[in-house]
Coordinates of C-alpha atoms and ligand atoms in Angstrom, one line a residue:
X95 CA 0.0 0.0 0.0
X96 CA 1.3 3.7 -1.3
X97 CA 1.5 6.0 1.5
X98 CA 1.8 10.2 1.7
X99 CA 2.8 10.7 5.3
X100 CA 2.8 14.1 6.9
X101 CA 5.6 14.1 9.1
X102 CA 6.2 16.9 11.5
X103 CA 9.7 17.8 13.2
X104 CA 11.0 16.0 10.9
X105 CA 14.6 18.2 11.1
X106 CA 15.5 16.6 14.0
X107 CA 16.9 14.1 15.6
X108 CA 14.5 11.3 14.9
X109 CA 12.7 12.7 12.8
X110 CA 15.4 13.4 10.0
X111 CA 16.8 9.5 11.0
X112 CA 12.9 8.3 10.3
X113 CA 12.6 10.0 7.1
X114 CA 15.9 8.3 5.7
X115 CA 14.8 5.5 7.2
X116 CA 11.1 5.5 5.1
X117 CA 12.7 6.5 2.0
X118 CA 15.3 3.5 2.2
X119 CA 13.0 0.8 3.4
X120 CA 9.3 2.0 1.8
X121 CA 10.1 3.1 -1.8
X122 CA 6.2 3.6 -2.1
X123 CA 5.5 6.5 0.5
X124 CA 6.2 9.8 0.0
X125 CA 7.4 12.2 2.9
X126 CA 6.1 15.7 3.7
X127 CA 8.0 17.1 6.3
X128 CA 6.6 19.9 8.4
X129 CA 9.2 21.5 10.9
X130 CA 9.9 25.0 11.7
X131 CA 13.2 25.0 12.3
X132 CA 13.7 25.9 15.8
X133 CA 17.2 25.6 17.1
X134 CA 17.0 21.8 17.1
X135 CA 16.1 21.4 13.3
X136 CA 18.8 20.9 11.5
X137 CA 18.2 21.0 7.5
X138 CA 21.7 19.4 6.9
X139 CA 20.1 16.5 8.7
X140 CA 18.8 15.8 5.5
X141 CA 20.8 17.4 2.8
X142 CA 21.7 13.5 1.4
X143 CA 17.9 13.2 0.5
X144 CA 16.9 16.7 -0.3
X145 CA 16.6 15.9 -3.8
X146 CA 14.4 12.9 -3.7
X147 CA 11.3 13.0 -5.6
X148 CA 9.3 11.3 -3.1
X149 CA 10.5 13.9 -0.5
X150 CA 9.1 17.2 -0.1
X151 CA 10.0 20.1 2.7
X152 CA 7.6 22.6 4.2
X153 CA 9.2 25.2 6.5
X154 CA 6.3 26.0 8.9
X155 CA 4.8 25.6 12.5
X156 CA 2.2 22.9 13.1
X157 CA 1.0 25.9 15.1
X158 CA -0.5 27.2 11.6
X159 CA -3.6 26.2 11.4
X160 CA -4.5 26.5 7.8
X161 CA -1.0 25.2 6.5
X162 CA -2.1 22.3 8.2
X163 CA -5.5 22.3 6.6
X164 CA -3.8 22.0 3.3
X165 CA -1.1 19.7 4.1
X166 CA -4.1 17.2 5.7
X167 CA -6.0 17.4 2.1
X168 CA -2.5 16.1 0.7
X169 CA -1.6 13.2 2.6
X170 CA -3.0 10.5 3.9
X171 CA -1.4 9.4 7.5
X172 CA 0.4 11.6 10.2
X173 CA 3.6 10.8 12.0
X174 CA 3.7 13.6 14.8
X175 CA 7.0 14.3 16.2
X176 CA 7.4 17.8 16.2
X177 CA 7.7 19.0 19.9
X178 CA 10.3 21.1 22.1
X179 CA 12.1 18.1 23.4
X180 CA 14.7 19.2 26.0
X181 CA 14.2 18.7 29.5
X182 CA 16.7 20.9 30.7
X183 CA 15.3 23.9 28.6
X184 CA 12.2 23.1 29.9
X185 CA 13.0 23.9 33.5
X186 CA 14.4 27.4 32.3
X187 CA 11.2 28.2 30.4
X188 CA 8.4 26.0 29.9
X189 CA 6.6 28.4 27.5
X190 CA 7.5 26.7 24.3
X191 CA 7.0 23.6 25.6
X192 CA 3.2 24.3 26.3
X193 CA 3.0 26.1 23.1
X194 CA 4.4 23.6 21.0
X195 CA 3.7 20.6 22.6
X196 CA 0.0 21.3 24.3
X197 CA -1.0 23.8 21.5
X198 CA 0.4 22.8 18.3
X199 CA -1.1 18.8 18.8
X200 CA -4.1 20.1 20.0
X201 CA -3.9 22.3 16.4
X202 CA -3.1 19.2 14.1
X203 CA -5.3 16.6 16.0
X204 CA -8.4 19.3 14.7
X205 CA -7.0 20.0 11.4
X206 CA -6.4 16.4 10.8
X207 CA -9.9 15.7 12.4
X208 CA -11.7 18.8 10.3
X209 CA -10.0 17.2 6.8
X210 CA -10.2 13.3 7.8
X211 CA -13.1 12.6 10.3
X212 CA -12.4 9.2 11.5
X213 CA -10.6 8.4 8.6
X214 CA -6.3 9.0 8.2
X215 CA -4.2 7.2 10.5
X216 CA -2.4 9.5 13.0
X217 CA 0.3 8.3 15.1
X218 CA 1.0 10.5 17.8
X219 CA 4.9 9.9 19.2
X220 CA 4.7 10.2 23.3
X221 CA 7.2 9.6 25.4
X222 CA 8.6 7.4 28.2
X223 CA 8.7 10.6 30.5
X224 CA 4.7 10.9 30.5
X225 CA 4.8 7.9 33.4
X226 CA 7.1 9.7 35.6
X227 CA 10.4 7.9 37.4
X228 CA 11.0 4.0 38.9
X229 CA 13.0 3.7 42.1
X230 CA 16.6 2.0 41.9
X231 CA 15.2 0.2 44.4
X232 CA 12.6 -2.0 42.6
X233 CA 14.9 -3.6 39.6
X234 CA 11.4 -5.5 38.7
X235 CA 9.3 -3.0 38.1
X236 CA 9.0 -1.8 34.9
X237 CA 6.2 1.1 32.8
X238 CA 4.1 -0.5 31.0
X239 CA 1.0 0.9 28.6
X240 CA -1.1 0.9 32.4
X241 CA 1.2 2.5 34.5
X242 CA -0.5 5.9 35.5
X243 CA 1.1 8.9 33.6
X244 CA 2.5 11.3 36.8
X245 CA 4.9 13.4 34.7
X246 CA 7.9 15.2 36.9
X247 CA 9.4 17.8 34.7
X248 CA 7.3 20.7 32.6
X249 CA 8.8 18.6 28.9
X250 CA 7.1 15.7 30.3
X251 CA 4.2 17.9 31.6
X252 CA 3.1 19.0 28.2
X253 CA 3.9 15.5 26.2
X254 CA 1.7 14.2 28.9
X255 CA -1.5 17.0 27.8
X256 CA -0.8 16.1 24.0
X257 CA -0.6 12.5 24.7
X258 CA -3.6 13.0 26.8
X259 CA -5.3 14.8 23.6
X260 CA -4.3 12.3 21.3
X261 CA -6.1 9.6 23.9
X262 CA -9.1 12.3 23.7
X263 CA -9.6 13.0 20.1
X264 CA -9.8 9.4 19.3
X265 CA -12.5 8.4 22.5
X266 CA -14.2 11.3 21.5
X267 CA -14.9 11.7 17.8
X268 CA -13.5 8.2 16.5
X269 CA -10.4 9.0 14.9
X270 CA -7.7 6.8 14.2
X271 CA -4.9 7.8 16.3
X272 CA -2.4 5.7 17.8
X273 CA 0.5 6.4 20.7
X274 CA 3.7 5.4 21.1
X275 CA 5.9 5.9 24.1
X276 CA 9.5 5.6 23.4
X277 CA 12.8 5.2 25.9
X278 CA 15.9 7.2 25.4
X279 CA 17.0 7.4 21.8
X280 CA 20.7 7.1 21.1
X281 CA 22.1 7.1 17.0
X282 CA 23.5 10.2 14.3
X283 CA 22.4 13.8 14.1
X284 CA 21.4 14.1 17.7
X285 CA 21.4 17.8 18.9
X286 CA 24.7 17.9 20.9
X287 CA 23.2 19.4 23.9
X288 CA 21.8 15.8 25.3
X289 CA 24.2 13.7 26.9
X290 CA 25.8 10.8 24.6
X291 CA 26.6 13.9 21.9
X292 CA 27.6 16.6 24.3
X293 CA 29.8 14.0 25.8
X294 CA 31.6 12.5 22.9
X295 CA 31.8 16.2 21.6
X296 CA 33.3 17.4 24.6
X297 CA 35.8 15.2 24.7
X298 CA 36.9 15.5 21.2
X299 CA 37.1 19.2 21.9
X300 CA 39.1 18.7 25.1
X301 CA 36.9 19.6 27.8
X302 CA 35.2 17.5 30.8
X303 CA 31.8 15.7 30.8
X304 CA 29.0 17.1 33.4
X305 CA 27.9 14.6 35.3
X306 CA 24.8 15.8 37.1
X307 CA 23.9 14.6 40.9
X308 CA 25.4 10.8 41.6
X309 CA 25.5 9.8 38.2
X310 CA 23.4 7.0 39.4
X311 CA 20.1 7.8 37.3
X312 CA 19.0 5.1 34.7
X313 CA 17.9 5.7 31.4
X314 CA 16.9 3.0 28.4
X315 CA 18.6 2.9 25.8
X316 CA 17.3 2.2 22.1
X317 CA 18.9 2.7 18.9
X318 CA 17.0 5.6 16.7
X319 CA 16.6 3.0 13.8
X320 CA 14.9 0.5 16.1
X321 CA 12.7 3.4 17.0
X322 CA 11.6 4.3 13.7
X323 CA 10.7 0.5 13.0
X324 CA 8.7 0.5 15.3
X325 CA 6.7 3.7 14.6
X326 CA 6.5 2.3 10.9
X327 CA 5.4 -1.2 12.8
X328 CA 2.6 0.8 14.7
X329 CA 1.3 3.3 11.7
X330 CA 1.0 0.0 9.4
X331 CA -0.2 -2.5 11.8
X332 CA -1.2 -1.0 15.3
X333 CA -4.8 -0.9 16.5
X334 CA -7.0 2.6 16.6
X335 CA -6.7 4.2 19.9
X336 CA -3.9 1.7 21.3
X337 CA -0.9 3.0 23.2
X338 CA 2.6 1.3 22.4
X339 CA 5.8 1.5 24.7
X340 CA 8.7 0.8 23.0
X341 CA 12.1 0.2 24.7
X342 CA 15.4 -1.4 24.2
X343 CA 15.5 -3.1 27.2
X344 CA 18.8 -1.6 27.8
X345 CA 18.8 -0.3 31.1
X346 CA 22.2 1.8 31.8
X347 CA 23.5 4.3 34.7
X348 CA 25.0 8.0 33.9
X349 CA 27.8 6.8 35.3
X350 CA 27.8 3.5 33.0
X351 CA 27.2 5.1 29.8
X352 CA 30.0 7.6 30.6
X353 CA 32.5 5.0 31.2
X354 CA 31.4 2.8 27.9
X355 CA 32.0 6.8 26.0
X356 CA 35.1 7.2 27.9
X357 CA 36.6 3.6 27.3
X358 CA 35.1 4.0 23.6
X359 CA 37.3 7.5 23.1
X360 CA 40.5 5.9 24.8
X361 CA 40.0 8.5 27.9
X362 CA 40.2 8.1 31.5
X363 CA 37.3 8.8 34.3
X364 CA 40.0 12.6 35.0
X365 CA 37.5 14.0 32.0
X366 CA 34.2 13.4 34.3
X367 CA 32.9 16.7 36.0
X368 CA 30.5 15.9 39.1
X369 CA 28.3 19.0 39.0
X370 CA 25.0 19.6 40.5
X371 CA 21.9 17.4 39.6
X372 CA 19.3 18.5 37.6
X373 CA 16.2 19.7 39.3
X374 CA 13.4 17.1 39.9
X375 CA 15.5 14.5 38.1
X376 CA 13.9 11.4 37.0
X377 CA 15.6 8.2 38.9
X378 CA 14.8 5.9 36.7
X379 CA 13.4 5.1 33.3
X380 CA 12.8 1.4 32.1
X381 CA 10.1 0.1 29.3
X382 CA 8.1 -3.1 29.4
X383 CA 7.9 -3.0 25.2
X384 CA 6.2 -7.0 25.5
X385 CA 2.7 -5.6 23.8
X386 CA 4.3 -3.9 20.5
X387 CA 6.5 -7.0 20.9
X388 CA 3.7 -9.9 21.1
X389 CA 1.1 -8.2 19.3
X390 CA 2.8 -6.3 15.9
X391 CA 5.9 -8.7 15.9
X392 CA 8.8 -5.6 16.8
X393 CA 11.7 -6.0 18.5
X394 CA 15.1 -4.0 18.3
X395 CA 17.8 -5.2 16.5
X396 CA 20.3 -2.5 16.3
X397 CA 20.6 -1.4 20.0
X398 CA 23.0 -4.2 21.1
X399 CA 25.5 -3.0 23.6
X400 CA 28.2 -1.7 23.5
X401 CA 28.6 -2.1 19.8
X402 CA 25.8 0.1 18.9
X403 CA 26.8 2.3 21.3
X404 CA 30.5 2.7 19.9
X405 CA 29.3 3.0 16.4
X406 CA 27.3 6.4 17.4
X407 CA 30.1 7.6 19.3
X408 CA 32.5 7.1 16.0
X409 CA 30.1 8.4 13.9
X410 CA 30.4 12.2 16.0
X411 CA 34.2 11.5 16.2
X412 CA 34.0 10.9 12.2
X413 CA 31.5 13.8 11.3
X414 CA 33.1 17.1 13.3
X415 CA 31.8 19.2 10.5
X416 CA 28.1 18.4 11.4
X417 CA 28.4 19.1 15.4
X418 CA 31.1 22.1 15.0
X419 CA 28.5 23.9 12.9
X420 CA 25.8 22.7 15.0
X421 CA 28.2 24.1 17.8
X422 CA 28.7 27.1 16.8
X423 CA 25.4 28.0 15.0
X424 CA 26.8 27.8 11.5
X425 CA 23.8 25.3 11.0
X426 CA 21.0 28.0 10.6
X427 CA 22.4 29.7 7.9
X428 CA 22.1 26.2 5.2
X429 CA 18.3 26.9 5.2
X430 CA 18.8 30.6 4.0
X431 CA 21.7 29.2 0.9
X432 CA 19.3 26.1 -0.1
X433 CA 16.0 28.1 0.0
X434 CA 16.5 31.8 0.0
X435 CA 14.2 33.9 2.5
X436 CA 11.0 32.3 2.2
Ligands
NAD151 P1 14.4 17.3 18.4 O1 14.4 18.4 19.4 O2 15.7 16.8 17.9 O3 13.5 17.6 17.1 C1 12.3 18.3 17.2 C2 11.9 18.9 15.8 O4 10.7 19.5 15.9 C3 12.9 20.0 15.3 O5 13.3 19.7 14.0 C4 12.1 21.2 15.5 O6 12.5 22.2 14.6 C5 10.7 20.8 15.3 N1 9.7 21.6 15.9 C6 9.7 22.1 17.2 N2 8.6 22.9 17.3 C7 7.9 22.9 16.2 C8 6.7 23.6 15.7 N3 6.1 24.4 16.6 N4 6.3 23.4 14.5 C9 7.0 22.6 13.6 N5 8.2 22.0 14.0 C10 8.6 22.1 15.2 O7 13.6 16.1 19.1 P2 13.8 14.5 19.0 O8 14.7 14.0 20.0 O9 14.0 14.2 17.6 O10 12.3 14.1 19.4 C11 11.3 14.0 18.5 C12 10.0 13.5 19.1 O11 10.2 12.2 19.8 C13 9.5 14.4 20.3 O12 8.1 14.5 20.2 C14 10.0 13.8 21.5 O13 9.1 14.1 22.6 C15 9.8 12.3 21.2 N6 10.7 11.4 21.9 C16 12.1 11.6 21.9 C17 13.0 10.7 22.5 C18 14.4 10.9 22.6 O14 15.1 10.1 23.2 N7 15.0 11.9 21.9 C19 12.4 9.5 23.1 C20 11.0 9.3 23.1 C21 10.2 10.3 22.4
DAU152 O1 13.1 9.0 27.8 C1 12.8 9.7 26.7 C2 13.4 11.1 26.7 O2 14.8 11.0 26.6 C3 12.8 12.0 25.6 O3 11.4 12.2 25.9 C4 13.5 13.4 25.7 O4 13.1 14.1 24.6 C5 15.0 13.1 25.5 O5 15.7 14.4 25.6 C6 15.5 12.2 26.7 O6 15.4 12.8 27.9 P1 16.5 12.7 29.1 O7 16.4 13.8 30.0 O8 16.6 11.3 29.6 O9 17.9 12.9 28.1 P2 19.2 13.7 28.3 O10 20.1 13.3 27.2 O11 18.9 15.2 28.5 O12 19.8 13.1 29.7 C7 20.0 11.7 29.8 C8 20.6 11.5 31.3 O13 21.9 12.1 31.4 C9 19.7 12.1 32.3 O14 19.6 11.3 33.5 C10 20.4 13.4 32.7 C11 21.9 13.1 32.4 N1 22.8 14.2 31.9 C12 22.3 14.9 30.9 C13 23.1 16.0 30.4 C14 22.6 16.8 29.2 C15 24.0 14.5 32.6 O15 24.4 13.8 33.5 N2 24.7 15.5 32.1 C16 24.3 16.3 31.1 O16 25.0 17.3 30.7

């Protein structure tokens, strides 16, 4: 089955990895992707695909409400992914984050409604975060699609309210929409200001790794690839109105994952900086994925540790041109050479 998916934030980290990803593995969609460019979208993220026929680029907010009522007469499905996605910026100013996150779903989940009705498949990417933090205590316990969402930080507050939209729109007027909760993403083209990228690129420039609080937080780990299969695996065969975790089942400390990137770099545990924890920091994160694995047939395949791990941190040492003028803010001028001012 031919596909025209509307994919927003698409720029980004996964989302630029997802749109390779569809182009490579479904040569019958085609790709819109809606992102606005914030500082976290990157057009050189895609720049090797840019001239693809079945790929198409429209620079605008899904805050833009008739934009969107085009782009939903155009295409058929919706991957949602656009969203301010940085904890730490959250806690300086959560603004965005409601505006964005909150607002702009609540804006395509009635365009999309207003074009489709109950028709148009719309799968809404959530996150881990909305279900809040495990103790270190309690190895067994794990989220799964029942654990209560009790989000800690604002960025998890407001993926919470769109998931909790999403949930809405389809009890309420029948639409197709599906949710997927996802663990920590690790793979190319991350924004260098979360911690496997900052890290690696810190040490390449010379300079020590902040380690925030005890380094004893737990995050799990999944390779962007694997996540993108399984977002395919859920537009094309999940259920209306189902959640789906997804997770590597790859729990790791801070303090391990900065070893395996210091050991991977050939540098000693002199380049970690303790510093002070983050407020309100989440203990622990850990996904029971058994229902997108049981029911739709996914499992990851490319987040075997340390290996995949490694590769990601040689593919920042190999690229320093993509991070230096992400670094340095080189990045948002490509938009204004490819395209001009529009
Ligand atoms: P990112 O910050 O790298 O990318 C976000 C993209 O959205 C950027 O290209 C940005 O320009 C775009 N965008 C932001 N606001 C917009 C707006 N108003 N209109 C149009 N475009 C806008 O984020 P990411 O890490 O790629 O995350 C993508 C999605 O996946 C987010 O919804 C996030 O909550 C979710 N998620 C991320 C992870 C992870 O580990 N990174 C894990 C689970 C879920
Ligand atoms: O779990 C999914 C979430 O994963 C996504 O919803 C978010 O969009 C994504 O940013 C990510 O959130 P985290 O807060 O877990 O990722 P981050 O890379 O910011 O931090 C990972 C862990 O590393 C966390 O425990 C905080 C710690 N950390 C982070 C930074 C940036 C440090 O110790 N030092 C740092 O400098």
């Amino acid at each position: 089955m031919s596909r025209h998916i509307l994919l927003t934030g698409g720029s980004g980290f996964i989302g630029s990895n997802l749109v390779r990803f569809i182009l490579r593995h479904r040569p019958d969609y085609r790709v819109t992707n809606l992102d606005c460019l914030t500082y976290s979208g990157n057009p050189e993220n895609l720049a090797d695909v840019e001239k693809d026929g079945r790929y198409r680029f429209v620079h605008g907010n899904i805050l833009d409400r008739p934009l969107l009522d085009t782009l939903a007469k155009e295409c058929d499905s919706v991957l949602h992914l656009a969203a301010e996605s940085h904890v730490d910026r959250s806690i300086l100013d959560s603004r965005p984050f409601v505006e964005t996150n909150v607002m702009g779903t609540q804006n395509i989940l009635d365009a999309w409604r207003h074009a489709k009705g109950k028709a148009g498949r719309f799968v809404h990417v959530s996150t881990d975060e909305v279900y809040g933090s495990l103790p270190l205590e309690r190895p067994e316990l794990k989220f799964t699609e029942e654990t209560p969402i009790q989000a800690n930080s604002p960025y998890a507050a407001s993926k919470a309210s769109s998931d909790l939209l999403a949930r809405a729109y389809h009890h309420t007027f029948g639409m197709d929409i599906l949710i997927t909760r996802c663990s920590n993403n690790f793979g190319p083209y991350q924004f260098p200001e979360k911690v496997i990228p900052l890290f690696v690129t810190n040490l390449v420039e010379g300079k020590k790794v902040p380690l925030y609080g005890d380094g004893r937080n737990v995050r799990d780990w999944l390779h962007v690839d694997d996540h993108g299969e399984a977002i395919l695996t859920v537009l094309e065969k999940g259920t209306g109105g189902e959640v789906y975790n997804i997770g590597g089942n790859n729990e790791r400390s801070n303090l391990e994952l900065t070893h395996s990137i210091l050991k991977a770099m050939g540098k000693g545990s002199e380049m970690i900086q303790p510093v002070a924890d983050r407020l309100g920091h989440d203990r622990r994160y850990a996904i029971d994925a058994t229902k997108i694995e049981r029911e739709l047939g996914w499992k990851p395949t490319r987040s075997a540790w340390p290996g995949a791990l490694d590769a990601t941190v040689k593919w920042y040492v190999d690229n320093p041109k993509w991070w230096q003028r992400v670094k340095s803010g080189a990045y948002r001028e490509y938009y204004k050479q490819q395209y001009g001012n529009r």
